[in-house]
Amino acid sequence: AAGVIQSPRHLIKEKRETATLKCYPIPRHDTVYWYQQGPGQDPQFLISFYEKMQSDKGSIPDRFSAQQFSDYHSELNMSSLELGDSALYFCASSVSGGGTDTQYFGPGTRLTVL
Amino acid sequence: GQQVMQIPQYQHVQEGEDFTTYCNSSTTLSNIQWYKQRPGGHPVFLIQLVKSGEVKKQKRLTFQFGEAKKNSSLHITATQTTDVGTYFCAGPHYGGSQGNLIFGKGTKLSVKP
């Protein structure tokens, strides 16, 4: 079965650089979520999109932005990177109207800021 | 703000022993979900509980949702080395759109062969 695809899987950046993370949800899933997970931490919700519109916003810094495109893939743009942005970034997708909001997580992008 | 608390933070067991992790929410939840994350992996959905007092079983795993829909537990009978990982409970964020989850801190399970 198709899963959530994230790219790149690993990314190394310098402080103050920018980064773009991509997420390709499971086909026919209409909702995408972004989470940040620090070492030994639980996933922290950043932002979500439903049908290409932002549906909810969590603890996403103003330096980050995201969008969902017409083909439902999503990109998380991160600017002015800081050391504290080093983390695993997960994308998850779900399908609405199915009576459940089960989220299927991608493998994650490990971002290291030096 | 809304919180989902989970205990214990760590649990070390001998293979064959039982394991339980507990989850408590500061607010009543419409549902609670459980995820397992293997070391170096991503969270994998295990189950969702919706009804008050609901109990669901998956082989050696038993999930319960409290009567007040504010607490939940996951019990593993006769643990195996394949059970190693971090178990997270998660509940919908109150006031958020469908699906925005608040995760507990997780219980990291290690199993000694």
PDB file of C-alpha atoms in Angstrom:
ATOM      1  CA  ALA A   1       0.000   0.000   0.000  1.00  0.00           C
ATOM      2  CA  ALA A   2       1.171   3.514  -0.740  1.00  0.00           C
ATOM      3  CA  GLY A   3       2.509   5.450   2.202  1.00  0.00           C
ATOM      4  CA  VAL A   4       3.312   9.054   2.936  1.00  0.00           C
ATOM      5  CA  ILE A   5       6.474  10.140   1.160  1.00  0.00           C
ATOM      6  CA  GLN A   6       8.778  12.772   2.543  1.00  0.00           C
ATOM      7  CA  SER A   7      11.833  14.300   0.999  1.00  0.00           C
ATOM      8  CA  PRO A   8      14.582  14.748   1.659  1.00  0.00           C
ATOM      9  CA  ARG A   9      15.097  12.160   4.378  1.00  0.00           C
ATOM     10  CA  HIS A  10      18.104  13.991   5.757  1.00  0.00           C
ATOM     11  CA  LEU A  11      19.062  17.632   5.479  1.00  0.00           C
ATOM     12  CA  ILE A  12      22.008  19.536   6.866  1.00  0.00           C
ATOM     13  CA  LYS A  13      21.916  23.323   6.895  1.00  0.00           C
ATOM     14  CA  GLU A  14      23.861  26.162   8.412  1.00  0.00           C
ATOM     15  CA  LYS A  15      22.367  28.716  10.772  1.00  0.00           C
ATOM     16  CA  ARG A  16      20.359  31.429   9.015  1.00  0.00           C
ATOM     17  CA  GLU A  17      19.916  29.295   5.899  1.00  0.00           C
ATOM     18  CA  THR A  18      16.568  28.228   4.505  1.00  0.00           C
ATOM     19  CA  ALA A  19      15.153  24.747   4.039  1.00  0.00           C
ATOM     20  CA  THR A  20      12.206  23.279   2.194  1.00  0.00           C
ATOM     21  CA  LEU A  21      10.691  19.974   3.227  1.00  0.00           C
ATOM     22  CA  LYS A  22       8.281  18.141   0.959  1.00  0.00           C
ATOM     23  CA  CYS A  23       5.457  15.771   1.734  1.00  0.00           C
ATOM     24  CA  TYR A  24       3.404  13.612  -0.597  1.00  0.00           C
ATOM     25  CA  PRO A  25       0.313  12.276   1.174  1.00  0.00           C
ATOM     26  CA  ILE A  26      -1.290   8.923   0.607  1.00  0.00           C
ATOM     27  CA  PRO A  27      -3.390   9.090  -2.569  1.00  0.00           C
ATOM     28  CA  ARG A  28      -6.931  10.365  -1.942  1.00  0.00           C
ATOM     29  CA  HIS A  29      -6.004  11.711   1.481  1.00  0.00           C
ATOM     30  CA  ASP A  30      -7.226  15.290   1.710  1.00  0.00           C
ATOM     31  CA  THR A  31      -5.573  16.439   4.934  1.00  0.00           C
ATOM     32  CA  VAL A  32      -1.905  16.948   5.654  1.00  0.00           C
ATOM     33  CA  TYR A  33      -0.288  17.635   9.015  1.00  0.00           C
ATOM     34  CA  TRP A  34       3.219  18.690   9.921  1.00  0.00           C
ATOM     35  CA  TYR A  35       4.852  17.754  13.218  1.00  0.00           C
ATOM     36  CA  GLN A  36       8.221  18.534  14.761  1.00  0.00           C
ATOM     37  CA  GLN A  37       9.832  15.977  17.047  1.00  0.00           C
ATOM     38  CA  GLY A  38      12.923  16.868  19.048  1.00  0.00           C
ATOM     39  CA  PRO A  39      15.244  14.173  20.438  1.00  0.00           C
ATOM     40  CA  GLY A  40      13.388  12.110  23.021  1.00  0.00           C
ATOM     41  CA  GLN A  41      10.311  14.296  22.661  1.00  0.00           C
ATOM     42  CA  ASP A  42       6.767  13.736  21.507  1.00  0.00           C
ATOM     43  CA  PRO A  43       5.626  15.050  18.131  1.00  0.00           C
ATOM     44  CA  GLN A  44       4.524  18.673  18.320  1.00  0.00           C
ATOM     45  CA  PHE A  45       1.849  19.785  15.918  1.00  0.00           C
ATOM     46  CA  LEU A  46       2.899  22.613  13.614  1.00  0.00           C
ATOM     47  CA  ILE A  47       0.241  23.143  10.983  1.00  0.00           C
ATOM     48  CA  SER A  48      -2.358  21.317   8.933  1.00  0.00           C
ATOM     49  CA  PHE A  49      -4.111  21.694   5.610  1.00  0.00           C
ATOM     50  CA  TYR A  50      -7.449  20.415   4.420  1.00  0.00           C
ATOM     51  CA  GLU A  51      -8.242  20.573   0.732  1.00  0.00           C
ATOM     52  CA  LYS A  52      -5.327  22.937   0.151  1.00  0.00           C
ATOM     53  CA  MET A  53      -6.472  25.433   2.772  1.00  0.00           C
ATOM     54  CA  GLN A  54      -4.778  25.883   6.123  1.00  0.00           C
ATOM     55  CA  SER A  55      -7.064  24.241   8.639  1.00  0.00           C
ATOM     56  CA  ASP A  56      -5.193  24.604  11.913  1.00  0.00           C
ATOM     57  CA  LYS A  57      -2.052  26.093  13.315  1.00  0.00           C
ATOM     58  CA  GLY A  58      -0.012  24.889  16.242  1.00  0.00           C
ATOM     59  CA  SER A  59       3.366  25.848  17.576  1.00  0.00           C
ATOM     60  CA  ILE A  60       4.812  26.865  14.221  1.00  0.00           C
ATOM     61  CA  PRO A  61       7.371  29.690  14.387  1.00  0.00           C
ATOM     62  CA  ASP A  62       6.765  32.759  12.244  1.00  0.00           C
ATOM     63  CA  ARG A  63       9.959  31.864  10.370  1.00  0.00           C
ATOM     64  CA  PHE A  64       8.199  28.785   9.019  1.00  0.00           C
ATOM     65  CA  SER A  65       5.477  28.695   6.423  1.00  0.00           C
ATOM     66  CA  ALA A  66       3.718  25.910   4.632  1.00  0.00           C
ATOM     67  CA  GLN A  67       1.293  25.315   1.862  1.00  0.00           C
ATOM     68  CA  GLN A  68      -0.567  22.540   0.134  1.00  0.00           C
ATOM     69  CA  PHE A  69      -0.606  22.429  -3.622  1.00  0.00           C
ATOM     70  CA  SER A  70      -3.243  21.415  -6.159  1.00  0.00           C
ATOM     71  CA  ASP A  71      -1.865  17.869  -6.278  1.00  0.00           C
ATOM     72  CA  TYR A  72      -2.187  17.743  -2.443  1.00  0.00           C
ATOM     73  CA  HIS A  73       1.513  17.594  -1.788  1.00  0.00           C
ATOM     74  CA  SER A  74       2.693  19.987   0.865  1.00  0.00           C
ATOM     75  CA  GLU A  75       5.873  21.924   1.514  1.00  0.00           C
ATOM     76  CA  LEU A  76       7.216  23.279   4.773  1.00  0.00           C
ATOM     77  CA  ASN A  77       9.459  26.278   4.245  1.00  0.00           C
ATOM     78  CA  MET A  78      11.847  27.183   7.023  1.00  0.00           C
ATOM     79  CA  SER A  79      13.869  30.379   6.986  1.00  0.00           C
ATOM     80  CA  SER A  80      16.541  31.903   9.218  1.00  0.00           C
ATOM     81  CA  LEU A  81      17.274  28.474  10.609  1.00  0.00           C
ATOM     82  CA  GLU A  82      18.390  28.228  14.216  1.00  0.00           C
ATOM     83  CA  LEU A  83      20.241  25.473  16.035  1.00  0.00           C
ATOM     84  CA  GLY A  84      17.050  24.672  17.917  1.00  0.00           C
ATOM     85  CA  ASP A  85      15.287  23.808  14.663  1.00  0.00           C
ATOM     86  CA  SER A  86      17.295  20.591  14.483  1.00  0.00           C
ATOM     87  CA  ALA A  87      14.679  17.875  14.768  1.00  0.00           C
ATOM     88  CA  LEU A  88      12.710  15.236  12.964  1.00  0.00           C
ATOM     89  CA  TYR A  89       9.925  16.690  10.884  1.00  0.00           C
ATOM     90  CA  PHE A  90       7.030  14.379  10.185  1.00  0.00           C
ATOM     91  CA  CYS A  91       4.278  14.791   7.723  1.00  0.00           C
ATOM     92  CA  ALA A  92       1.077  12.841   8.232  1.00  0.00           C
ATOM     93  CA  SER A  93      -2.007  12.507   6.109  1.00  0.00           C
ATOM     94  CA  SER A  94      -5.572  11.465   6.674  1.00  0.00           C
ATOM     95  CA  VAL A  95      -8.852  11.299   4.849  1.00  0.00           C
ATOM     96  CA  SER A  96     -11.856  13.145   6.198  1.00  0.00           C
ATOM     97  CA  GLY A  97     -15.371  11.827   6.370  1.00  0.00           C
ATOM     98  CA  GLY A  98     -14.344   8.282   7.095  1.00  0.00           C
ATOM     99  CA  GLY A  99     -15.491   8.404  10.708  1.00  0.00           C
ATOM    100  CA  THR A 100     -11.945   8.417  11.955  1.00  0.00           C
ATOM    101  CA  ASP A 101      -9.092  10.877  11.857  1.00  0.00           C
ATOM    102  CA  THR A 102      -6.368   8.286  11.798  1.00  0.00           C
ATOM    103  CA  GLN A 103      -3.147   9.895  10.740  1.00  0.00           C
ATOM    104  CA  TYR A 104      -0.571   8.034   8.728  1.00  0.00           C
ATOM    105  CA  PHE A 105       2.915   9.312   9.288  1.00  0.00           C
ATOM    106  CA  GLY A 106       5.694   9.560   6.765  1.00  0.00           C
ATOM    107  CA  PRO A 107       9.233   8.433   7.530  1.00  0.00           C
ATOM    108  CA  GLY A 108      10.271  11.950   8.463  1.00  0.00           C
ATOM    109  CA  THR A 109      12.965  14.400   7.457  1.00  0.00           C
ATOM    110  CA  ARG A 110      15.864  14.720   9.865  1.00  0.00           C
ATOM    111  CA  LEU A 111      17.020  18.323   9.813  1.00  0.00           C
ATOM    112  CA  THR A 112      20.366  19.193  11.327  1.00  0.00           C
ATOM    113  CA  VAL A 113      21.286  22.847  11.692  1.00  0.00           C
ATOM    114  CA  LEU A 114      24.966  23.522  12.254  1.00  0.00           C
TER     115      LEU A 114
ATOM    116  CA  GLY B   1      -3.862  24.732  27.939  1.00  0.00           C
ATOM    117  CA  GLN B   2      -4.952  21.266  27.024  1.00  0.00           C
ATOM    118  CA  GLN B   3      -2.532  18.562  28.118  1.00  0.00           C
ATOM    119  CA  VAL B   4      -2.157  14.855  27.585  1.00  0.00           C
ATOM    120  CA  MET B   5      -0.051  13.201  30.239  1.00  0.00           C
ATOM    121  CA  GLN B   6       1.447   9.771  30.023  1.00  0.00           C
ATOM    122  CA  ILE B   7       3.199   7.565  32.567  1.00  0.00           C
ATOM    123  CA  PRO B   8       5.610   6.018  33.052  1.00  0.00           C
ATOM    124  CA  GLN B   9       8.184   7.772  30.908  1.00  0.00           C
ATOM    125  CA  TYR B  10      10.340   4.644  30.732  1.00  0.00           C
ATOM    126  CA  GLN B  11       9.669   0.994  31.406  1.00  0.00           C
ATOM    127  CA  HIS B  12      12.236  -1.776  31.376  1.00  0.00           C
ATOM    128  CA  VAL B  13      10.858  -5.299  31.457  1.00  0.00           C
ATOM    129  CA  GLN B  14      12.120  -8.822  31.085  1.00  0.00           C
ATOM    130  CA  GLU B  15      10.809 -10.598  28.036  1.00  0.00           C
ATOM    131  CA  GLY B  16       7.587 -12.340  28.976  1.00  0.00           C
ATOM    132  CA  GLU B  17       6.580  -9.782  31.590  1.00  0.00           C
ATOM    133  CA  ASP B  18       3.540  -7.579  31.161  1.00  0.00           C
ATOM    134  CA  PHE B  19       3.639  -3.849  30.459  1.00  0.00           C
ATOM    135  CA  THR B  20       1.129  -1.060  30.949  1.00  0.00           C
ATOM    136  CA  THR B  21       1.214   2.613  30.021  1.00  0.00           C
ATOM    137  CA  TYR B  22      -1.354   5.126  31.227  1.00  0.00           C
ATOM    138  CA  CYS B  23      -2.636   8.236  29.564  1.00  0.00           C
ATOM    139  CA  ASN B  24      -4.588  11.101  31.138  1.00  0.00           C
ATOM    140  CA  SER B  25      -6.082  14.113  29.443  1.00  0.00           C
ATOM    141  CA  SER B  26      -6.888  17.431  31.064  1.00  0.00           C
ATOM    142  CA  THR B  27     -10.035  17.592  28.940  1.00  0.00           C
ATOM    143  CA  THR B  28     -12.676  15.128  27.842  1.00  0.00           C
ATOM    144  CA  LEU B  29     -11.691  13.594  24.548  1.00  0.00           C
ATOM    145  CA  SER B  30     -13.907  12.681  21.628  1.00  0.00           C
ATOM    146  CA  ASN B  31     -11.485   9.868  20.922  1.00  0.00           C
ATOM    147  CA  ILE B  32      -8.027   8.703  21.822  1.00  0.00           C
ATOM    148  CA  GLN B  33      -5.447   7.187  19.548  1.00  0.00           C
ATOM    149  CA  TRP B  34      -2.370   5.120  20.250  1.00  0.00           C
ATOM    150  CA  TYR B  35       0.779   5.124  18.196  1.00  0.00           C
ATOM    151  CA  LYS B  36       3.988   3.131  18.371  1.00  0.00           C
ATOM    152  CA  GLN B  37       7.320   4.542  17.314  1.00  0.00           C
ATOM    153  CA  ARG B  38      10.235   2.182  16.936  1.00  0.00           C
ATOM    154  CA  PRO B  39      13.736   3.581  17.501  1.00  0.00           C
ATOM    155  CA  GLY B  40      14.663   5.623  14.457  1.00  0.00           C
ATOM    156  CA  GLY B  41      11.203   5.190  12.997  1.00  0.00           C
ATOM    157  CA  HIS B  42       8.027   7.149  12.638  1.00  0.00           C
ATOM    158  CA  PRO B  43       4.813   6.945  14.662  1.00  0.00           C
ATOM    159  CA  VAL B  44       2.611   4.107  13.462  1.00  0.00           C
ATOM    160  CA  PHE B  45      -1.083   4.133  14.208  1.00  0.00           C
ATOM    161  CA  LEU B  46      -2.205   1.281  16.436  1.00  0.00           C
ATOM    162  CA  ILE B  47      -5.811   1.957  17.344  1.00  0.00           C
ATOM    163  CA  GLN B  48      -8.497   4.527  18.006  1.00  0.00           C
ATOM    164  CA  LEU B  49     -10.990   4.361  20.877  1.00  0.00           C
ATOM    165  CA  VAL B  50     -14.173   6.379  20.678  1.00  0.00           C
ATOM    166  CA  LYS B  51     -16.747   5.081  23.140  1.00  0.00           C
ATOM    167  CA  SER B  52     -16.796   5.594  26.874  1.00  0.00           C
ATOM    168  CA  GLY B  53     -15.466   2.476  28.607  1.00  0.00           C
ATOM    169  CA  GLU B  54     -14.408   0.931  25.313  1.00  0.00           C
ATOM    170  CA  VAL B  55     -11.975  -1.982  25.374  1.00  0.00           C
ATOM    171  CA  LYS B  56     -10.236  -3.229  22.261  1.00  0.00           C
ATOM    172  CA  LYS B  57      -7.740  -6.024  21.825  1.00  0.00           C
ATOM    173  CA  GLN B  58      -5.078  -6.632  19.240  1.00  0.00           C
ATOM    174  CA  LYS B  59      -3.410  -9.975  19.934  1.00  0.00           C
ATOM    175  CA  ARG B  60      -1.364  -9.296  23.096  1.00  0.00           C
ATOM    176  CA  LEU B  61      -2.329  -5.608  23.259  1.00  0.00           C
ATOM    177  CA  THR B  62      -5.373  -4.427  25.208  1.00  0.00           C
ATOM    178  CA  PHE B  63      -6.534  -0.823  24.962  1.00  0.00           C
ATOM    179  CA  GLN B  64      -9.041   0.809  27.308  1.00  0.00           C
ATOM    180  CA  PHE B  65     -10.829   4.149  27.232  1.00  0.00           C
ATOM    181  CA  GLY B  66     -12.084   5.433  30.548  1.00  0.00           C
ATOM    182  CA  GLU B  67     -15.717   5.999  31.388  1.00  0.00           C
ATOM    183  CA  ALA B  68     -15.164   9.754  31.564  1.00  0.00           C
ATOM    184  CA  LYS B  69     -13.237   9.691  28.282  1.00  0.00           C
ATOM    185  CA  LYS B  70     -10.296  11.408  29.934  1.00  0.00           C
ATOM    186  CA  ASN B  71      -7.974   8.485  30.458  1.00  0.00           C
ATOM    187  CA  SER B  72      -6.774   5.460  28.599  1.00  0.00           C
ATOM    188  CA  SER B  73      -4.375   2.586  29.000  1.00  0.00           C
ATOM    189  CA  LEU B  74      -2.422   0.189  26.853  1.00  0.00           C
ATOM    190  CA  HIS B  75      -1.518  -3.183  28.294  1.00  0.00           C
ATOM    191  CA  ILE B  76       0.819  -5.641  26.636  1.00  0.00           C
ATOM    192  CA  THR B  77       0.752  -9.221  27.849  1.00  0.00           C
ATOM    193  CA  ALA B  78       3.938 -11.300  27.766  1.00  0.00           C
ATOM    194  CA  THR B  79       6.159  -8.729  26.116  1.00  0.00           C
ATOM    195  CA  GLN B  80       8.464  -9.688  23.294  1.00  0.00           C
ATOM    196  CA  THR B  81      11.585  -7.984  21.983  1.00  0.00           C
ATOM    197  CA  THR B  82       9.557  -6.840  18.987  1.00  0.00           C
ATOM    198  CA  ASP B  83       7.470  -4.690  21.348  1.00  0.00           C
ATOM    199  CA  VAL B  84      10.414  -2.353  21.922  1.00  0.00           C
ATOM    200  CA  GLY B  85       9.637   1.257  21.104  1.00  0.00           C
ATOM    201  CA  THR B  86       7.876   4.336  22.384  1.00  0.00           C
ATOM    202  CA  TYR B  87       4.126   4.208  22.808  1.00  0.00           C
ATOM    203  CA  PHE B  88       2.260   7.485  22.455  1.00  0.00           C
ATOM    204  CA  CYS B  89      -1.320   8.270  23.201  1.00  0.00           C
ATOM    205  CA  ALA B  90      -2.849  11.223  21.393  1.00  0.00           C
ATOM    206  CA  GLY B  91      -6.111  13.062  21.587  1.00  0.00           C
ATOM    207  CA  PRO B  92      -7.759  15.657  19.355  1.00  0.00           C
ATOM    208  CA  HIS B  93      -6.874  19.210  20.224  1.00  0.00           C
ATOM    209  CA  TYR B  94      -9.910  20.820  21.795  1.00  0.00           C
ATOM    210  CA  GLY B  95     -11.121  23.607  19.583  1.00  0.00           C
ATOM    211  CA  GLY B  96      -8.850  22.564  16.751  1.00  0.00           C
ATOM    212  CA  SER B  97      -9.962  21.242  13.437  1.00  0.00           C
ATOM    213  CA  GLN B  98     -10.479  17.573  12.931  1.00  0.00           C
ATOM    214  CA  GLY B  99      -7.323  15.628  13.354  1.00  0.00           C
ATOM    215  CA  ASN B 100      -5.029  18.090  15.104  1.00  0.00           C
ATOM    216  CA  LEU B 101      -3.556  15.800  17.737  1.00  0.00           C
ATOM    217  CA  ILE B 102      -2.031  16.481  21.123  1.00  0.00           C
ATOM    218  CA  PHE B 103       0.452  13.731  21.957  1.00  0.00           C
ATOM    219  CA  GLY B 104       1.427  12.454  25.357  1.00  0.00           C
ATOM    220  CA  LYS B 105       5.147  12.404  26.140  1.00  0.00           C
ATOM    221  CA  GLY B 106       5.247   8.695  25.395  1.00  0.00           C
ATOM    222  CA  THR B 107       6.380   5.645  27.301  1.00  0.00           C
ATOM    223  CA  LYS B 108       9.631   4.152  26.121  1.00  0.00           C
ATOM    224  CA  LEU B 109       9.576   0.386  26.482  1.00  0.00           C
ATOM    225  CA  SER B 110      12.715  -1.697  26.515  1.00  0.00           C
ATOM    226  CA  VAL B 111      12.564  -5.467  26.687  1.00  0.00           C
ATOM    227  CA  LYS B 112      15.444  -7.564  27.941  1.00  0.00           C
ATOM    228  CA  PRO B 113      15.668 -10.976  26.272  1.00  0.00           C
TER     229      PRO B 113
END
